């Protein structure tokens, strides 16, 4: 699977660990990440041996610090922004719709798209060092999948706490509000996630698949296209351009509301 540049796969018997692999940028998710995660899931679904997937981040600091903000600045024009947002939404849907259960092992920052990925997973285990945030409003954006899915997972007000106020949650708070099912000491995270994966792998595959499908009420295509339109429009605003420029130049943004 050497054509996968943004993620690595490691076989642990019936459980495969998928690692987001860009630790020097806190596993920020570049344009190539999104199709590669879909491709990896498709291969694991077809391999006949994988029964559960653990998704984690390389290094000690981050699960993922979210979409690659520097890359956002390179999206030129509405068509490119729309195509990129479509890629992201398709990938979150691929995680939710996968036949395989996907367990997030959150080993540090799960910010923006990283937090959204955790929301798309079926279960979330977190290290006691994990931090969750959807801070896109600070750069003039909104998490296009998080706003659709988070209300069902953590409720509307906690979603607003995260999306509007950009508040960070530590692992303990995240566990309290149901974003995390189990919090473990940092060094035990992967073993704990593998143990859950192995337990699921011993269960009847069709029952697991059917249970997942029945519990996951899909986000309908109307909601997805509404999100796509709203995010594409927002991403074309002057404030978003300013937010992205400020992040890359390591300065505070000056927002004008246009
Ligand atoms: N996109 C692109 N690059 C990112 C990134 C992102 N989302 N998050 C972090 N990076 C890069 C930084 O630019 C930095 O690169 P450099 O070493 O070449 O300067 C490197 O990763 C390390 O990040 P840094 O900010 O120095 O680490 P930190 O520990 O001080 O802060 C965060 C960690 C997560 C608080 C901070 O990186 C951050 O706020 N990131 C953006 C989170 C975000 O808004 N995500 C949503 C995106 S839509």
Short mmCIF file of C-alpha atoms and ligand atoms in Angstrom, two decimals:
data_model
loop_
_atom_site.label_atom_id
_atom_site.label_comp_id
_atom_site.label_asym_id
_atom_site.label_seq_id
_atom_site.Cartn_x
_atom_site.Cartn_y
_atom_site.Cartn_z
CA UNK A 1 0.00 0.00 0.00
CA UNK A 2 2.96 2.27 -0.75
CA UNK A 3 0.77 4.64 -2.77
CA UNK A 4 -0.77 5.89 0.47
CA UNK A 5 1.37 8.89 1.41
CA UNK A 6 -0.75 10.56 4.08
CA UNK A 7 -1.62 7.49 6.15
CA UNK A 8 0.01 4.23 7.13
CA UNK A 9 -1.68 0.90 7.74
CA UNK A 10 -0.56 -1.67 10.31
CA UNK A 11 -2.03 -5.11 10.57
CA UNK A 12 -2.83 -6.37 14.09
CA UNK A 13 -4.65 -9.59 13.19
CA UNK A 14 -8.32 -8.80 12.70
CA UNK A 15 -7.78 -5.15 13.60
CA UNK A 16 -5.98 -2.72 11.29
CA UNK A 17 -4.52 0.51 12.65
CA UNK A 18 -4.73 3.45 10.25
CA UNK A 19 -2.37 6.24 11.28
CA UNK A 20 -2.59 9.80 9.98
CA UNK A 21 1.05 10.38 9.23
CA UNK A 22 2.20 13.98 9.11
CA UNK A 23 3.46 14.58 12.64
CA UNK A 24 5.60 17.65 11.83
CA UNK A 25 2.36 19.49 10.92
CA UNK A 26 0.36 17.92 13.76
CA UNK A 27 -1.21 15.54 11.22
CA UNK A 28 -2.95 18.39 9.37
CA UNK A 29 -5.12 16.94 6.62
CA UNK A 30 -3.95 17.94 3.13
CA UNK A 31 -5.84 17.46 -0.15
CA UNK A 32 -4.44 13.95 -0.65
CA UNK A 33 -5.56 12.70 2.75
CA UNK A 34 -9.29 12.59 2.00
CA UNK A 35 -9.31 10.24 -1.03
CA UNK A 36 -6.58 8.12 0.58
CA UNK A 37 -8.62 7.43 3.71
CA UNK A 38 -11.55 6.38 1.52
CA UNK A 39 -9.26 4.16 -0.54
CA UNK A 40 -7.78 2.57 2.59
CA UNK A 41 -11.23 1.81 4.00
CA UNK A 42 -12.33 0.29 0.70
CA UNK A 43 -9.27 -1.98 0.66
CA UNK A 44 -9.73 -3.06 4.27
CA UNK A 45 -13.41 -3.81 3.64
CA UNK A 46 -12.41 -6.02 0.72
CA UNK A 47 -9.42 -7.83 2.27
CA UNK A 48 -11.51 -10.52 3.94
CA UNK A 49 -9.55 -10.39 7.23
CA UNK A 50 -10.02 -6.95 8.75
CA UNK A 51 -12.97 -6.82 11.14
CA UNK A 52 -12.31 -3.50 12.86
CA UNK A 53 -10.27 -0.36 12.21
CA UNK A 54 -8.47 1.86 14.71
CA UNK A 55 -7.79 5.41 13.49
CA UNK A 56 -5.05 7.37 15.23
CA UNK A 57 -2.40 10.04 14.67
CA UNK A 58 1.38 9.72 14.33
CA UNK A 59 3.57 11.19 17.04
CA UNK A 60 2.84 12.20 20.55
CA UNK A 61 1.00 15.49 20.14
CA UNK A 62 -1.86 15.19 17.73
CA UNK A 63 -4.61 12.97 16.38
CA UNK A 64 -5.04 15.71 13.79
CA UNK A 65 -4.99 19.52 14.02
CA UNK A 66 -7.55 19.59 11.19
CA UNK A 67 -7.65 20.61 7.57
CA UNK A 68 -4.38 21.98 6.19
CA UNK A 69 -5.00 25.71 6.59
CA UNK A 70 -2.07 26.65 4.35
CA UNK A 71 -3.64 24.48 1.62
CA UNK A 72 -6.99 26.30 2.00
CA UNK A 73 -5.29 29.47 0.77
CA UNK A 74 -4.39 27.69 -2.47
CA UNK A 75 -8.01 26.81 -3.31
CA UNK A 76 -8.69 29.28 -6.08
CA UNK A 77 -12.30 30.06 -6.91
CA UNK A 78 -15.66 28.67 -5.90
CA UNK A 79 -15.43 25.50 -8.01
CA UNK A 80 -12.16 24.44 -6.34
CA UNK A 81 -13.50 25.20 -2.85
CA UNK A 82 -16.68 23.31 -3.56
CA UNK A 83 -14.80 20.32 -4.95
CA UNK A 84 -12.55 20.25 -1.87
CA UNK A 85 -15.48 20.46 0.53
CA UNK A 86 -17.20 17.66 -1.40
CA UNK A 87 -14.09 15.50 -0.91
CA UNK A 88 -14.13 16.11 2.84
CA UNK A 89 -17.84 15.35 3.21
CA UNK A 90 -17.51 12.18 1.11
CA UNK A 91 -14.74 10.97 3.40
CA UNK A 92 -16.69 11.56 6.62
CA UNK A 93 -19.58 9.69 4.99
CA UNK A 94 -17.24 6.83 4.01
CA UNK A 95 -16.21 6.40 7.66
CA UNK A 96 -19.82 6.44 8.83
CA UNK A 97 -21.00 4.15 6.05
CA UNK A 98 -18.11 1.69 6.19
CA UNK A 99 -19.08 -1.93 6.82
CA UNK A 100 -16.25 -1.99 9.34
CA UNK A 101 -16.45 -0.39 12.76
CA UNK A 102 -13.96 2.48 13.03
CA UNK A 103 -12.59 3.32 16.46
CA UNK A 104 -10.86 6.66 16.97
CA UNK A 105 -7.83 6.52 19.27
CA UNK A 106 -7.34 10.22 19.97
CA UNK A 107 -3.75 10.70 21.08
CA UNK A 108 -3.58 14.51 21.33
CA UNK A 109 -5.12 17.46 19.50
CA UNK A 110 -8.34 16.62 17.65
CA UNK A 111 -9.03 20.03 16.18
CA UNK A 112 -11.26 21.01 13.27
CA UNK A 113 -11.33 18.16 10.76
CA UNK A 114 -9.60 15.97 13.38
CA UNK A 115 -12.53 16.45 15.74
CA UNK A 116 -14.94 15.88 12.86
CA UNK A 117 -13.18 12.61 12.03
CA UNK A 118 -13.63 11.49 15.64
CA UNK A 119 -17.33 12.40 15.34
CA UNK A 120 -17.60 10.27 12.20
CA UNK A 121 -16.03 7.25 13.92
CA UNK A 122 -18.16 4.68 15.73
CA UNK A 123 -16.39 4.86 19.09
CA UNK A 124 -13.87 7.27 20.52
CA UNK A 125 -11.12 6.38 22.97
CA UNK A 126 -8.94 9.23 24.14
CA UNK A 127 -5.64 9.61 25.89
CA UNK A 128 -5.77 11.74 29.02
CA UNK A 129 -3.74 14.27 26.98
CA UNK A 130 -6.35 14.60 24.21
CA UNK A 131 -7.95 17.97 23.46
CA UNK A 132 -10.96 18.50 21.23
CA UNK A 133 -11.94 21.70 19.42
CA UNK A 134 -13.71 22.96 16.35
CA UNK A 135 -12.01 26.38 16.24
CA UNK A 136 -12.68 27.17 12.56
CA UNK A 137 -14.55 30.40 13.38
CA UNK A 138 -11.19 31.85 14.46
CA UNK A 139 -10.08 31.64 10.83
CA UNK A 140 -13.47 32.58 9.36
CA UNK A 141 -14.80 29.07 8.74
CA UNK A 142 -17.33 26.56 10.04
CA UNK A 143 -16.78 22.78 10.32
CA UNK A 144 -19.11 21.61 7.53
CA UNK A 145 -19.54 18.06 8.84
CA UNK A 146 -19.25 18.87 12.55
CA UNK A 147 -22.28 21.18 12.44
CA UNK A 148 -24.32 18.36 10.92
CA UNK A 149 -23.19 15.49 13.15
CA UNK A 150 -22.11 16.97 16.52
CA UNK A 151 -25.64 17.92 17.66
CA UNK A 152 -26.62 14.23 17.55
CA UNK A 153 -23.51 13.18 19.49
CA UNK A 154 -23.07 15.94 22.10
CA UNK A 155 -26.22 18.08 21.73
CA UNK A 156 -26.81 21.51 20.24
CA UNK A 157 -25.49 23.64 23.06
CA UNK A 158 -22.19 21.82 23.40
CA UNK A 159 -21.89 22.03 19.62
CA UNK A 160 -22.36 25.80 19.82
CA UNK A 161 -19.89 25.96 22.71
CA UNK A 162 -17.34 24.40 20.39
CA UNK A 163 -18.31 25.90 17.00
CA UNK A 164 -19.31 29.44 17.95
CA UNK A 165 -17.08 30.03 20.96
CA UNK A 166 -14.30 27.78 19.68
CA UNK A 167 -13.90 26.37 23.20
CA UNK A 168 -11.50 23.49 23.71
CA UNK A 169 -12.54 20.42 25.67
CA UNK A 170 -10.04 18.31 27.56
CA UNK A 171 -10.42 14.54 27.56
CA UNK A 172 -12.33 14.52 30.84
CA UNK A 173 -14.92 17.06 29.61
CA UNK A 174 -15.18 15.26 26.28
CA UNK A 175 -15.88 12.01 28.11
CA UNK A 176 -18.49 13.68 30.30
CA UNK A 177 -20.51 14.95 27.32
CA UNK A 178 -20.31 11.71 25.33
CA UNK A 179 -17.78 12.70 22.69
CA UNK A 180 -15.41 10.13 24.25
CA UNK A 181 -16.48 6.68 25.44
CA UNK A 182 -13.30 5.82 27.32
CA UNK A 183 -10.40 7.93 28.60
CA UNK A 184 -7.16 6.10 29.34
CA UNK A 185 -3.59 6.99 30.35
CA UNK A 186 -1.70 8.24 27.28
CA UNK A 187 0.66 5.26 27.05
CA UNK A 188 -2.23 2.76 27.22
CA UNK A 189 -4.27 4.27 24.38
CA UNK A 190 -3.36 2.02 21.47
CA UNK A 191 -3.65 -1.18 23.51
CA UNK A 192 -7.03 -0.06 24.83
CA UNK A 193 -8.28 0.73 21.32
CA UNK A 194 -6.95 -2.58 19.98
CA UNK A 195 -8.68 -4.44 22.83
CA UNK A 196 -12.02 -2.85 21.91
CA UNK A 197 -11.37 -3.62 18.24
CA UNK A 198 -10.57 -7.25 19.05
CA UNK A 199 -13.73 -7.59 21.14
CA UNK A 200 -15.79 -6.32 18.20
CA UNK A 201 -13.80 -8.56 15.82
CA UNK A 202 -14.88 -11.63 17.80
CA UNK A 203 -18.57 -10.73 17.42
CA UNK A 204 -20.64 -11.80 14.42
CA UNK A 205 -19.57 -9.55 11.50
CA UNK A 206 -23.05 -9.27 10.01
CA UNK A 207 -24.51 -8.31 13.38
CA UNK A 208 -21.84 -5.62 13.84
CA UNK A 209 -22.42 -4.28 10.34
CA UNK A 210 -26.19 -4.29 10.69
CA UNK A 211 -26.04 -2.71 14.14
CA UNK A 212 -23.78 0.08 12.91
CA UNK A 213 -25.98 0.78 9.92
CA UNK A 214 -29.14 0.86 12.01
CA UNK A 215 -27.68 3.09 14.74
CA UNK A 216 -26.12 5.55 12.28
CA UNK A 217 -28.99 7.50 10.94
CA UNK A 218 -27.51 8.93 7.75
CA UNK A 219 -27.27 12.63 7.13
CA UNK A 220 -29.51 13.09 4.12
CA UNK A 221 -28.26 14.48 0.83
CA UNK A 222 -30.33 17.65 1.29
CA UNK A 223 -28.42 18.49 4.46
CA UNK A 224 -25.09 17.69 2.83
CA UNK A 225 -25.70 19.96 -0.15
CA UNK A 226 -26.93 22.72 2.14
CA UNK A 227 -23.68 22.43 4.12
CA UNK A 228 -21.68 22.40 0.89
CA UNK A 229 -23.33 25.61 -0.34
CA UNK A 230 -22.99 27.38 2.99
CA UNK A 231 -19.32 26.49 3.47
CA UNK A 232 -18.36 27.30 -0.13
CA UNK A 233 -20.01 30.71 0.18
CA UNK A 234 -18.40 31.38 3.54
CA UNK A 235 -15.00 30.28 2.28
CA UNK A 236 -15.24 32.90 -0.45
CA UNK A 237 -15.61 35.74 2.10
CA UNK A 238 -12.92 38.32 2.79
CA UNK A 239 -12.86 37.28 6.43
CA UNK A 240 -11.93 33.69 5.57
CA UNK A 241 -9.07 34.90 3.38
CA UNK A 242 -7.93 37.11 6.26
CA UNK A 243 -8.23 34.23 8.79
CA UNK A 244 -6.15 31.89 6.62
CA UNK A 245 -3.54 34.60 5.94
CA UNK A 246 -3.32 35.42 9.65
CA UNK A 247 -2.79 31.75 10.59
CA UNK A 248 -0.03 31.24 8.05
CA UNK A 249 1.64 34.55 9.01
CA UNK A 250 1.29 33.69 12.73
CA UNK A 251 -0.60 36.88 13.61
CA UNK A 252 -4.07 37.78 14.91
CA UNK A 253 -6.78 38.19 12.26
CA UNK A 254 -8.73 41.44 11.72
CA UNK A 255 -12.30 40.48 10.78
CA UNK A 256 -14.66 42.98 9.11
CA UNK A 257 -17.79 40.84 8.75
CA UNK A 258 -17.68 40.63 4.96
N1 LIG B 1 -3.00 23.31 9.01
C1 LIG B 1 -1.74 23.50 8.59
N2 LIG B 1 -0.68 23.51 9.43
C2 LIG B 1 -0.92 23.31 10.73
C3 LIG B 1 -2.21 23.11 11.25
C4 LIG B 1 -3.28 23.12 10.32
N3 LIG B 1 -4.55 22.91 10.70
N4 LIG B 1 -2.14 22.96 12.58
C5 LIG B 1 -0.83 23.04 12.90
N5 LIG B 1 -0.10 23.25 11.78
C6 LIG B 1 1.34 23.39 11.69
C7 LIG B 1 1.82 24.75 12.20
O1 LIG B 1 1.69 25.73 11.18
C8 LIG B 1 3.25 24.43 12.56
O2 LIG B 1 4.01 24.38 11.38
P1 LIG B 1 5.51 25.04 11.37
O3 LIG B 1 6.26 24.25 12.41
O4 LIG B 1 5.99 24.80 9.97
O5 LIG B 1 5.33 26.49 11.75
C9 LIG B 1 3.19 23.00 13.07
O6 LIG B 1 1.98 22.44 12.54
C10 LIG B 1 3.09 22.91 14.59
O7 LIG B 1 1.99 23.70 15.02
P2 LIG B 1 2.09 24.82 16.17
O8 LIG B 1 0.96 25.77 16.00
O9 LIG B 1 3.46 25.39 16.20
O10 LIG B 1 1.87 23.89 17.47
P3 LIG B 1 1.29 24.34 18.88
O11 LIG B 1 1.51 23.16 19.76
O12 LIG B 1 1.86 25.66 19.28
O13 LIG B 1 -0.28 24.57 18.65
C11 LIG B 1 -2.50 24.00 17.85
C12 LIG B 1 -1.12 23.49 18.35
C13 LIG B 1 -3.30 22.78 17.42
C14 LIG B 1 -3.22 24.74 18.99
C15 LIG B 1 -2.28 24.97 16.67
O14 LIG B 1 -1.38 24.36 15.75
C16 LIG B 1 -3.53 25.34 15.94
O15 LIG B 1 -4.32 26.14 16.41
N6 LIG B 1 -3.72 24.76 14.73
C17 LIG B 1 -4.86 25.06 13.90
C18 LIG B 1 -6.07 24.33 14.40
C19 LIG B 1 -7.28 24.67 13.54
O16 LIG B 1 -7.70 25.80 13.45
N7 LIG B 1 -7.82 23.64 12.91
C20 LIG B 1 -8.95 23.80 12.06
C21 LIG B 1 -8.52 23.99 10.67
S1 LIG B 1 -9.90 24.35 9.60
#
